[in-house]
Every structure is written in C-alpha cells, then in structure tokens.
XYZ file of C-alpha atoms in Angstrom:
547
model
C 0.000 0.000 0.000
C 1.392 3.408 -0.990
C 2.367 5.628 1.907
C 0.675 9.027 2.192
C 4.094 10.644 1.717
C 4.678 8.768 -1.557
C 1.204 9.643 -2.714
C 1.794 13.295 -1.854
C 5.071 13.269 -3.802
C 3.310 11.814 -6.859
C 0.709 14.520 -6.686
C 3.399 17.184 -6.569
C 5.058 15.599 -9.620
C 1.702 15.838 -11.395
C 1.648 19.502 -10.563
C 5.178 20.023 -11.970
C 4.359 18.163 -15.194
C 1.359 20.385 -15.695
C 3.538 23.500 -15.218
C 1.032 25.202 -12.912
C 0.993 28.939 -13.257
C -0.234 31.370 -10.631
C -3.961 31.127 -10.579
C -6.260 34.086 -10.868
C -9.754 34.790 -12.079
C -8.136 35.125 -15.524
C -9.699 35.303 -18.961
C -12.427 32.857 -19.987
C -11.015 29.436 -20.793
C -12.648 26.075 -21.234
C -10.392 24.797 -18.423
C -11.702 25.410 -14.911
C -9.545 25.466 -11.796
C -11.161 24.176 -8.576
C -9.438 24.860 -5.233
C -9.835 23.624 -1.634
C -11.081 20.160 -2.587
C -11.218 17.511 0.190
C -8.392 14.940 0.031
C -10.585 11.947 -0.711
C -12.593 13.451 -3.590
C -12.785 11.317 -6.755
C -12.497 12.345 -10.401
C -16.169 11.464 -10.816
C -17.205 13.982 -8.154
C -15.191 16.742 -9.871
C -16.749 15.830 -13.235
C -20.228 15.980 -11.756
C -19.691 19.611 -10.787
C -19.408 20.377 -14.489
C -22.044 18.100 -16.039
C -25.035 20.458 -15.591
C -23.249 23.100 -17.671
C -22.138 21.033 -20.668
C -19.920 18.190 -21.845
C -16.813 17.465 -19.757
C -13.805 16.420 -21.879
C -10.992 15.973 -19.342
C -10.208 16.009 -15.631
C -7.127 16.160 -13.453
C -7.150 15.880 -9.655
C -4.070 17.031 -7.714
C -4.836 15.642 -4.295
C -1.592 16.757 -2.662
C -2.433 20.333 -3.663
C -6.168 20.045 -2.890
C -6.838 21.264 -6.417
C -8.439 19.959 -9.593
C -8.810 20.982 -13.229
C -11.873 20.338 -15.318
C -11.906 20.781 -19.087
C -15.254 21.554 -20.732
C -16.062 20.950 -24.413
C -16.404 24.690 -25.048
C -15.778 28.068 -23.456
C -19.487 28.924 -23.185
C -20.145 25.949 -20.878
C -17.115 26.880 -18.755
C -18.261 30.507 -18.505
C -21.753 29.446 -17.458
C -20.259 27.226 -14.745
C -17.914 29.912 -13.358
C -20.718 32.482 -13.442
C -23.102 30.095 -11.635
C -20.621 29.457 -8.841
C -20.042 33.157 -8.193
C -23.622 33.351 -6.882
C -23.895 29.853 -5.363
C -21.147 28.176 -3.320
C -19.921 24.910 -4.840
C -19.602 22.072 -2.333
C -17.804 18.749 -2.375
C -18.430 16.438 0.577
C -19.694 19.343 2.623
C -16.635 21.531 2.009
C -16.885 24.825 0.092
C -14.687 24.763 -3.033
C -13.645 27.693 -5.231
C -14.324 27.651 -8.971
C -12.523 29.963 -11.399
C -11.045 29.998 -14.929
C -7.648 28.371 -15.297
C -4.766 30.114 -17.044
C -4.504 26.974 -19.201
C -6.282 27.020 -22.555
C -6.627 23.231 -22.534
C -5.786 20.395 -20.200
C -2.843 18.457 -21.628
C -2.046 15.424 -19.552
C 0.616 12.884 -20.469
C 0.376 9.148 -19.839
C 1.551 9.453 -16.234
C -1.410 11.705 -15.539
C -4.763 11.176 -14.075
C -6.435 10.915 -17.486
C -4.563 7.672 -18.087
C -5.968 6.517 -14.775
C -8.718 3.921 -15.243
C -11.070 5.560 -12.719
C -10.787 8.945 -14.476
C -11.461 7.336 -17.853
C -14.445 5.441 -16.488
C -15.772 8.581 -14.797
C -15.447 10.575 -18.047
C -17.237 7.877 -20.039
C -20.022 7.660 -17.464
C -20.350 11.462 -17.475
C -20.536 11.594 -21.246
C -23.163 8.844 -21.246
C -25.158 10.751 -18.640
C -24.998 14.122 -20.358
C -25.949 12.427 -23.627
C -29.075 10.841 -22.115
C -32.006 10.754 -24.500
C -34.756 13.168 -23.401
C -37.483 10.536 -23.723
C -36.035 8.230 -21.058
C -38.433 7.215 -18.293
C -36.414 8.974 -15.632
C -35.887 12.689 -15.837
C -32.677 14.405 -16.925
C -30.422 16.155 -14.387
C -32.842 17.812 -12.024
C -33.145 19.241 -8.513
C -35.468 16.372 -7.429
C -34.066 12.880 -6.872
C -36.157 9.735 -6.689
C -34.723 7.270 -4.187
C -35.728 3.607 -3.958
C -34.490 1.583 -0.980
C -33.869 -2.054 -1.873
C -33.238 -4.965 0.516
C -34.762 -3.007 3.368
C -33.961 -5.242 6.331
C -34.025 -2.339 8.791
C -36.360 0.663 8.768
C -35.288 3.743 6.843
C -37.154 6.874 7.879
C -37.485 10.368 6.520
C -35.093 11.605 9.239
C -32.438 9.046 8.294
C -32.718 10.133 4.641
C -32.504 13.793 5.657
C -29.340 13.175 7.638
C -27.701 11.288 4.787
C -28.693 13.598 1.923
C -27.970 16.812 3.902
C -24.269 15.994 3.708
C -24.260 17.222 0.096
C -26.160 20.456 0.592
C -29.405 21.871 1.875
C -32.373 19.514 1.489
C -35.526 21.560 0.784
C -38.256 18.897 0.802
C -38.722 15.145 1.225
C -41.769 13.020 0.437
C -41.724 9.282 1.282
C -44.187 6.668 0.063
C -44.547 2.979 -0.713
C -44.959 1.977 -4.350
C -44.674 -1.446 -5.987
C -43.990 -2.856 -2.513
C -40.850 -0.772 -2.136
C -40.065 2.178 0.098
C -39.346 5.267 -1.995
C -38.625 8.934 -1.476
C -38.505 12.143 -3.484
C -35.796 14.550 -2.303
C -35.557 18.141 -3.537
C -32.359 20.229 -3.518
C -32.066 23.945 -4.326
C -29.925 23.314 -7.429
C -28.971 20.645 -9.944
C -25.316 20.549 -8.904
C -26.087 19.480 -5.342
C -28.568 16.868 -6.543
C -25.957 15.514 -8.973
C -23.348 15.317 -6.258
C -25.688 13.378 -3.945
C -26.749 11.029 -6.746
C -23.156 10.342 -7.753
C -21.992 9.614 -4.217
C -24.953 7.642 -2.877
C -26.411 5.711 -5.825
C -25.803 1.993 -5.265
C -24.525 2.475 -1.700
C -25.887 0.581 1.303
C -27.217 2.534 4.280
C -26.421 -0.402 6.576
C -23.957 -3.217 5.964
C -25.198 -5.444 3.140
C -28.739 -4.068 3.095
C -30.941 -0.998 2.533
C -29.393 -0.265 -0.876
C -30.061 3.176 -2.364
C -31.107 3.314 -6.022
C -31.211 6.951 -7.136
C -32.446 8.517 -10.349
C -33.681 11.936 -11.388
C -37.396 12.504 -10.925
C -39.543 13.940 -13.697
C -40.855 16.417 -11.138
C -38.973 19.668 -10.758
C -40.761 20.762 -7.586
C -42.431 18.869 -4.719
C -45.751 20.055 -3.341
C -45.658 19.184 0.369
C -48.867 19.687 2.353
C -47.870 18.216 5.707
C -44.784 18.115 7.930
C -44.795 14.661 9.516
C -43.051 11.281 9.340
C -43.936 10.827 5.667
C -43.309 14.248 4.163
C -41.569 17.437 5.141
C -40.952 20.884 3.714
C -37.866 22.216 5.529
C -38.483 25.675 4.038
C -41.944 25.856 5.665
C -41.801 24.539 9.261
C -45.301 25.880 9.981
C -47.156 23.257 7.922
C -49.777 21.119 9.745
C -49.039 17.472 10.568
C -52.181 16.417 8.704
C -54.576 13.563 9.213
C -53.099 10.078 8.736
C -55.814 9.025 6.289
C -55.282 12.144 4.198
C -51.525 11.637 4.178
C -51.818 8.158 2.769
C -54.257 9.496 0.200
C -51.851 12.180 -0.878
C -49.027 9.643 -1.152
C -51.247 7.490 -3.350
C -51.784 10.498 -5.576
C -48.150 10.266 -6.626
C -49.045 7.226 -8.703
C -50.092 9.012 -11.917
C -46.915 11.116 -11.943
C -45.084 8.335 -13.762
C -42.880 7.312 -10.873
C -42.491 3.787 -12.218
C -39.729 1.300 -11.513
C -38.166 1.625 -14.968
C -34.431 1.983 -15.212
C -33.839 -0.126 -12.107
C -33.931 -3.534 -13.675
C -37.234 -4.177 -11.922
C -35.535 -4.434 -8.538
C -38.226 -3.926 -5.928
C -37.893 -3.869 -2.169
C -37.159 -7.381 -0.953
C -39.131 -7.203 2.274
C -42.354 -5.753 1.019
C -44.964 -6.984 3.463
C -43.539 -6.078 6.892
C -42.583 -2.653 5.593
C -45.581 -1.810 3.438
C -46.526 1.034 5.755
C -43.525 1.352 8.036
C -42.393 4.750 6.796
C -44.795 6.574 9.071
C -43.293 4.984 12.165
C -40.421 6.223 14.232
C -37.091 4.623 13.495
C -34.771 3.391 16.236
C -32.105 5.526 14.581
C -33.979 8.761 15.076
C -34.502 8.505 18.810
C -33.080 11.026 21.274
C -29.390 10.794 20.499
C -27.410 12.646 23.104
C -25.907 15.955 22.120
C -26.205 15.770 18.363
C -27.613 18.426 16.103
C -29.071 17.867 12.617
C -32.638 17.057 11.679
C -33.779 19.744 14.074
C -36.740 20.354 11.828
C -37.982 16.992 12.941
C -37.431 17.897 16.563
C -35.026 14.965 16.691
C -31.369 15.869 17.067
C -29.398 13.487 14.893
C -26.201 14.578 13.321
C -23.505 13.937 15.873
C -24.273 10.266 15.613
C -23.444 8.524 12.368
C -25.757 5.707 11.348
C -24.460 2.486 12.920
C -23.014 0.098 10.377
C -23.561 2.575 7.575
C -19.993 2.298 6.407
C -20.810 2.240 2.723
C -23.149 5.176 2.304
C -21.548 7.368 4.930
C -18.094 6.641 3.600
C -19.345 7.803 0.214
C -20.731 10.920 1.852
C -17.284 11.672 3.246
C -18.322 11.036 6.824
C -16.123 9.598 9.470
C -17.843 6.830 11.347
C -17.985 7.614 15.022
C -19.347 5.484 17.839
C -18.038 1.979 18.131
C -14.662 1.368 16.552
C -14.784 -1.427 14.004
C -18.501 -1.911 14.480
C -18.301 -3.660 17.828
C -21.169 -5.667 19.249
C -20.037 -5.857 22.903
C -21.152 -3.353 25.540
C -19.765 -2.762 29.014
C -22.501 -2.022 31.552
C -21.474 -0.690 34.958
C -23.026 0.560 38.240
C -25.477 -2.368 38.292
C -27.379 -3.324 41.422
C -25.330 -6.384 42.479
C -28.073 -7.745 44.745
C -30.703 -7.894 42.000
C -29.062 -8.140 38.614
C -28.954 -11.478 36.764
C -27.902 -12.459 33.234
C -31.592 -13.104 32.416
C -32.603 -9.603 33.572
C -29.942 -8.024 31.346
C -30.903 -10.309 28.446
C -34.557 -9.225 28.700
C -33.906 -5.499 29.094
C -31.221 -5.174 26.405
C -33.288 -7.499 24.229
C -35.699 -4.581 23.678
C -33.075 -3.002 21.387
C -31.508 -6.046 19.728
C -30.836 -9.763 19.996
C -28.556 -10.434 22.966
C -26.145 -13.294 22.236
C -24.241 -13.548 25.524
C -24.183 -11.914 28.954
C -21.301 -12.046 31.424
C -21.538 -10.479 34.879
C -17.898 -9.948 35.892
C -16.813 -12.455 38.548
C -14.569 -10.023 40.444
C -16.716 -6.923 39.870
C -20.340 -7.937 40.071
C -21.700 -4.424 39.458
C -20.409 -4.670 35.867
C -21.315 -6.877 32.921
C -20.435 -7.491 29.297
C -23.323 -7.837 26.843
C -22.834 -9.096 23.308
C -25.462 -8.025 20.758
C -26.065 -9.659 17.368
C -25.307 -6.510 15.323
C -23.201 -3.360 15.862
C -26.197 -1.081 15.223
C -28.153 -2.943 17.924
C -25.324 -2.283 20.377
C -25.478 1.398 19.415
C -29.242 1.476 19.920
C -28.973 -0.132 23.343
C -26.211 2.263 24.370
C -28.173 5.272 23.122
C -31.370 4.394 24.929
C -29.993 2.879 28.118
C -26.908 4.778 29.162
C -27.852 6.548 32.444
C -31.120 4.612 32.724
C -32.236 3.643 36.246
C -32.373 -0.130 36.693
C -33.225 -1.649 40.069
C -32.728 1.759 41.703
C -29.265 2.506 40.278
C -28.310 4.641 37.295
C -26.429 2.314 34.968
C -23.697 3.323 32.514
C -23.498 1.711 29.078
C -20.470 2.113 26.798
C -18.635 0.185 24.077
C -16.329 -2.537 25.372
C -12.831 -3.147 24.076
C -13.736 -6.853 23.813
C -14.873 -8.097 20.416
C -16.924 -10.943 21.916
C -17.923 -12.424 25.262
C -15.968 -15.562 26.134
C -17.766 -18.485 27.744
C -15.975 -19.849 30.834
C -13.677 -22.804 30.260
C -14.580 -26.024 32.007
C -13.602 -25.954 35.666
C -13.376 -22.155 35.748
C -15.338 -20.566 38.608
C -18.317 -18.701 37.143
C -21.283 -19.220 39.515
C -23.764 -18.949 36.641
C -22.695 -15.377 35.824
C -22.122 -16.071 32.106
C -24.942 -17.220 29.845
C -25.219 -17.935 26.135
C -28.525 -16.863 24.554
C -27.649 -17.548 20.913
C -30.477 -20.054 20.443
C -33.015 -18.325 22.733
C -36.610 -18.389 21.416
C -37.103 -14.956 23.020
C -35.096 -12.945 20.485
C -37.278 -10.156 19.114
C -35.420 -9.437 15.863
C -34.289 -12.805 14.563
C -36.687 -12.618 11.586
C -35.281 -10.231 8.926
C -37.684 -7.333 8.541
C -39.425 -8.122 11.837
C -42.168 -5.631 12.675
C -40.472 -5.231 16.049
C -37.934 -2.980 14.327
C -40.718 -0.455 13.784
C -41.629 -0.366 17.454
C -38.385 0.492 19.201
C -38.857 3.398 21.590
C -36.898 4.953 24.453
C -37.677 3.694 27.968
C -40.850 5.188 29.447
C -43.290 4.587 32.300
C -45.824 3.110 29.848
C -45.350 -0.422 28.558
C -46.764 -1.962 25.399
C -48.192 -5.455 25.958
C -48.917 -7.936 23.179
C -49.687 -11.620 22.595
C -52.634 -11.421 25.016
C -55.235 -14.166 24.392
C -58.850 -12.919 24.002
C -59.856 -14.923 27.084
C -57.645 -12.815 29.378
C -59.272 -9.700 30.842
C -57.895 -6.349 31.951
C -58.393 -7.370 35.586
C -56.308 -10.525 35.181
C -53.419 -8.626 33.624
C -53.380 -5.774 36.152
C -53.676 -8.334 38.953
C -50.624 -10.182 37.608
C -48.610 -6.938 37.662
C -49.814 -6.011 41.168
C -49.081 -9.515 42.461
C -45.504 -9.091 41.205
C -45.130 -5.866 43.189
C -45.980 -3.187 40.618
C -48.307 -0.220 40.989
C -50.598 0.090 37.946
C -51.652 3.681 37.159
C -53.579 3.020 33.960
C -54.522 0.300 31.469
C -55.986 0.354 27.961
C -56.646 -2.350 25.384
C -56.277 -1.292 21.755
C -57.775 -1.241 19.238
C -61.034 -1.512 21.176
C -63.436 -3.473 19.017
C -67.030 -4.041 20.153
C -68.517 -7.506 20.131
C -71.715 -7.413 18.095
C -74.631 -9.813 17.813
C -75.205 -11.715 14.569
C -78.236 -9.531 13.821
C -75.963 -6.470 13.669
C -73.459 -8.147 11.398
C -72.974 -6.122 8.252
C -69.910 -6.638 6.088
C -67.927 -3.884 7.816
C -68.882 -5.212 11.239
C -67.707 -8.698 10.285
C -64.419 -7.177 9.191
C -63.979 -5.566 12.605
C -65.057 -8.537 14.675
C -62.833 -10.914 12.695
C -59.922 -9.080 14.307
C -61.136 -9.909 17.785
C -59.164 -13.124 17.859
C -55.838 -11.245 17.710
C -56.912 -7.843 18.938
C -55.282 -8.125 22.315
C -52.565 -5.559 22.622
C -52.623 -3.104 25.484
C -50.838 -0.243 27.205
C -50.126 -0.381 30.909
C -48.868 2.648 32.814
C -46.737 2.265 35.929
C -45.865 4.772 38.626
C -42.391 5.605 37.232
C -39.928 4.743 34.502
C -37.769 2.959 37.087
C -40.712 0.696 37.935
C -41.550 0.160 34.243
C -37.984 -1.082 33.644
C -38.364 -3.604 36.486
C -41.823 -4.599 35.242
C -40.553 -5.189 31.707
C -37.784 -7.440 33.049
C -40.168 -9.376 35.310
C -43.259 -9.577 33.078
C -41.827 -10.142 29.591
C -42.576 -13.791 28.729
C -44.998 -14.053 31.700
C -47.322 -17.023 31.081
C -50.918 -15.885 30.545
C -52.388 -19.150 29.245
C -51.161 -22.530 28.068
C -50.170 -21.173 24.665
C -49.628 -17.484 25.365
C -46.710 -15.696 26.955
C -46.883 -11.929 27.406
C -44.623 -9.781 25.213
C -43.565 -6.480 26.803
C -41.781 -3.467 25.307
C -41.627 0.284 25.914
C -44.441 2.348 24.414
C -44.119 5.645 22.553
C -47.406 6.964 23.979
C -49.006 7.419 27.371
C -52.505 6.397 28.311
C-alpha cells in the first residue's frame, strides 16, 4: 500500500508536469480550476460539478495540492459554470470549493497523468453517457429532485435518516416518502442541480447499513415537490409551519403520486425485498432517530441526529465523506457498569437489552459484580442499546453503558469458577429481531413509564393482567386495550362489522402505565414472557405513547 508521503510526492510531480501557473480569475477558458477540494474526492465527483453546464472532456485531480482541473467541451459551458458558482457556493463532501477559470487554454495530460488513470477514464465515459441521455427516457434528466428507492430493506429507513444522509451534500428543501410497488421510496428536492448531482453520484448503489438498505437513485420527472404536511412521511424544511395532517389524508396524498409516472423503470425491476412487513412502516419512528445525546441535525424533525453517524452505515456514509464515530470497528459488545449487584442477573440483562436487539451472551464480571459485558447480534443494535440505556435507572441505580474493548464475550472454560454469571442466549426463542424485517424494528422506543403489551389471548381480561402486575409488586396507574373493538350480535353483522369482529381473535394488545420509569424497567424485566395461558406468553416493550 502506498504511503501518504509517496502519494503526496506523486501529486506534486503531477503539478510540476502540468507547469502550474499562478492562478487568478483570468480570462475565460474552457479549463476550470477548482481549489480547496477535500483529500478523498474522486475524479467522478469533480466531473459531476461540471455536467449540468455542458460536456466534460478531461479532468485532473491534484490531491496533494487540494486542487483539480476540469476541461469543458467549449468556453461557453465553462463561462456558465464559473458564473453560476459566483452566486452559489460549490460544495464537495460538505466543504466549500472555489471555482474559477484556469490560465490553461486546454488540459494536456501525459500518460503518467490522471487521465490515463482507469477511474478517471471510467468517470469521463459515465459522465458523457449521462450528459448524452435521451430526453425521452423514463427517468428525468439532471434535475433538482431525486427519486430514491431503498432495496433490501432489512431495517427501517425513515425520513429523518434520509434527511441526515442527503444533507451531507447540501441543503435539502423537501422530502416526500411513500410505498410503491412494494418498495419504500422517497422524493428529495435540492435547491440546485449541482447538489442533486453530487448526492446522486456519491450515494447511488450504496448501502445505508452493511449489506442491506441499498439506495437506487435517479432523477425525478418532477422539478418541484408540493408538500402539504410536515410529519413522518413528508416534510418541507423551508416551511416549518405546515400542519401534521390527518393520517388518512396523508396516505391518500401519497397514493396520488401514482399518476406522476414514478415507475420502476431503469432499475432492472428491482423492488424492495421485504415488502410486506414494511408496506406502511415509513410513518413509524425509526430506532435511529430517537433522542441521540448531544447531536444536532434534523432539528426540523425535533429529533437531534447529526452527531451520531448511522451504525453500520460504512458504505453510504463513507461515500458521503463522513467519518464513522461510535463503536470502533462496528463492535457488538457493551460494558454495563453501576449495576445493582443484589438484583441483577444475566436473564434480567438479556430481557432489558433485548428490547433493542438480539442479545447473544451476557457475562456479569466475577470479580466486579456491578459490571457486565453484553454481546449483541449486530453493531447497530449495540449502538441502539447504548443510546437508549446509558444513564437509565435499573433496580434503583443509574447504569452506565459504553462500548467494550472486547470483540466478543468468552464463555468460561470447564472448571473455571463462574457461579452462573455467564450465559449464552444464541439459540433463545425470546429474540425479538431474529426474523429479517421483523415488525419489532418499527416499534423500538426509548424507555418510558408506559409499557406496550402484546400476545394477550382474548380470554384474558384487563383485571387478570393488572392483577398479575400487582401480584408481582408493581403499581398500575392506567390500562388500555387497543384497538377496542365491540362484540356485536349476529343480527348487527354487516360486512364492515364482520371485518372488525374478525380481528377480535388477535386484537389483544394493550398499554399499561406504571408509577415511574424505574418501575416500568423492572416490570418489563419481570413480566416479559410471563405465562398468561397454556399457549400465550406476554410480550412487553416500551411504548411511545401514554394512556
């Protein structure tokens, strides 16, 4: 692997071969000089700055000098580009770059130069193909509105996640999300074509999370989005005063996008893999957009986000020029400290942390029993658990949750003293997320005093459930079944009534409110998997709403 010093030297040699003169605004030339470029910028990203203005014929990137040269097919295109960027700041990977005419009349590069480089050649060919697109193609030409299709959507992708990702390239004006052809899609509007091009170039084909949630991006035929509501499905960041709208109306307005020709053409027919669990998930909160500490983007959504890069999103965020923060190397092991030694058990930690991911192993430390190691199935689950549970009160003590330096939790060797402090849960039937695309991913919320109960058989009444909680030492402040269907006699049975009553058999979900969040945490640990009938065990998670 080439050392940075060697690479830097090569770049300086490039500069000497090109005989760089002092740069200035200069006379019009079809060669454009771009300064202050980020180190990791590619030839393709430089080319895409020029595409909206005309055909690009050559490119040279001098990384050691943080400069690049772009040759346009004619002087008019170059002049239009320079003029445009005097009124609008050009950006590459979030950094302002300076665009001016070069003193060179053309860009002559010998065989040692970047133009001989395969990636530059490929980028030029791709750019020429793009700028030569036939106008009657199904997708639009270069435009300020991008259409984004998320394929292989194993984990939820919300409007806020999209906003965080696409904001790295410039100001996002509007987003509309919808489900079409069983795939989750979004329309994203930028203020100008250049920003939209940059985002498309960097993110098209990237995965939001490792090996899944692949972004397919094309230009929309629409040049402006008409957003009526600011909510989980659509948002106009230029008009924060819009109403949230009625859910039924929102879905109706999303459906109205159908006739606008937003078909699947140009994507090889690749639709979202996990259609059914996610058919309507885009209106639900994502675990990634919860209250993340001290971060600060997505404020329009009232959800601070930016300081926290999407866990596992190495591909897309790398393309966006972001440094992944959080757990180094995508670790799955957490260190939990300040536990209540008298009460904590591996099972209690398995159940509580299991709300945010599938716990594989738990080890309470033999010589320090107020601390434990917890191994989650996925790095992003570890991040979720850390986000929601650091400083949470558990059994009367405020616990601390942080990444561990260990890559996995070792099981004790035979004969080693352990006293049942280490447990392997790999094959546990109680994992909530083992099914890809599980609906449980849509219902991850921060700890609260209200618990969501499910898997309640119709035969079990409110009294029996509250009594079970009271008997186990909990103070119930409120209880509500939902949705509350009414049993009707056969005489009343119209078609719509039959539709409602047919849901009675699996209607039993409920909210139960406890006296405090501390008590709700204990109740979740104690009552999750509580046996209600021969076949039914109670499922307990935190709720997003109060009673």
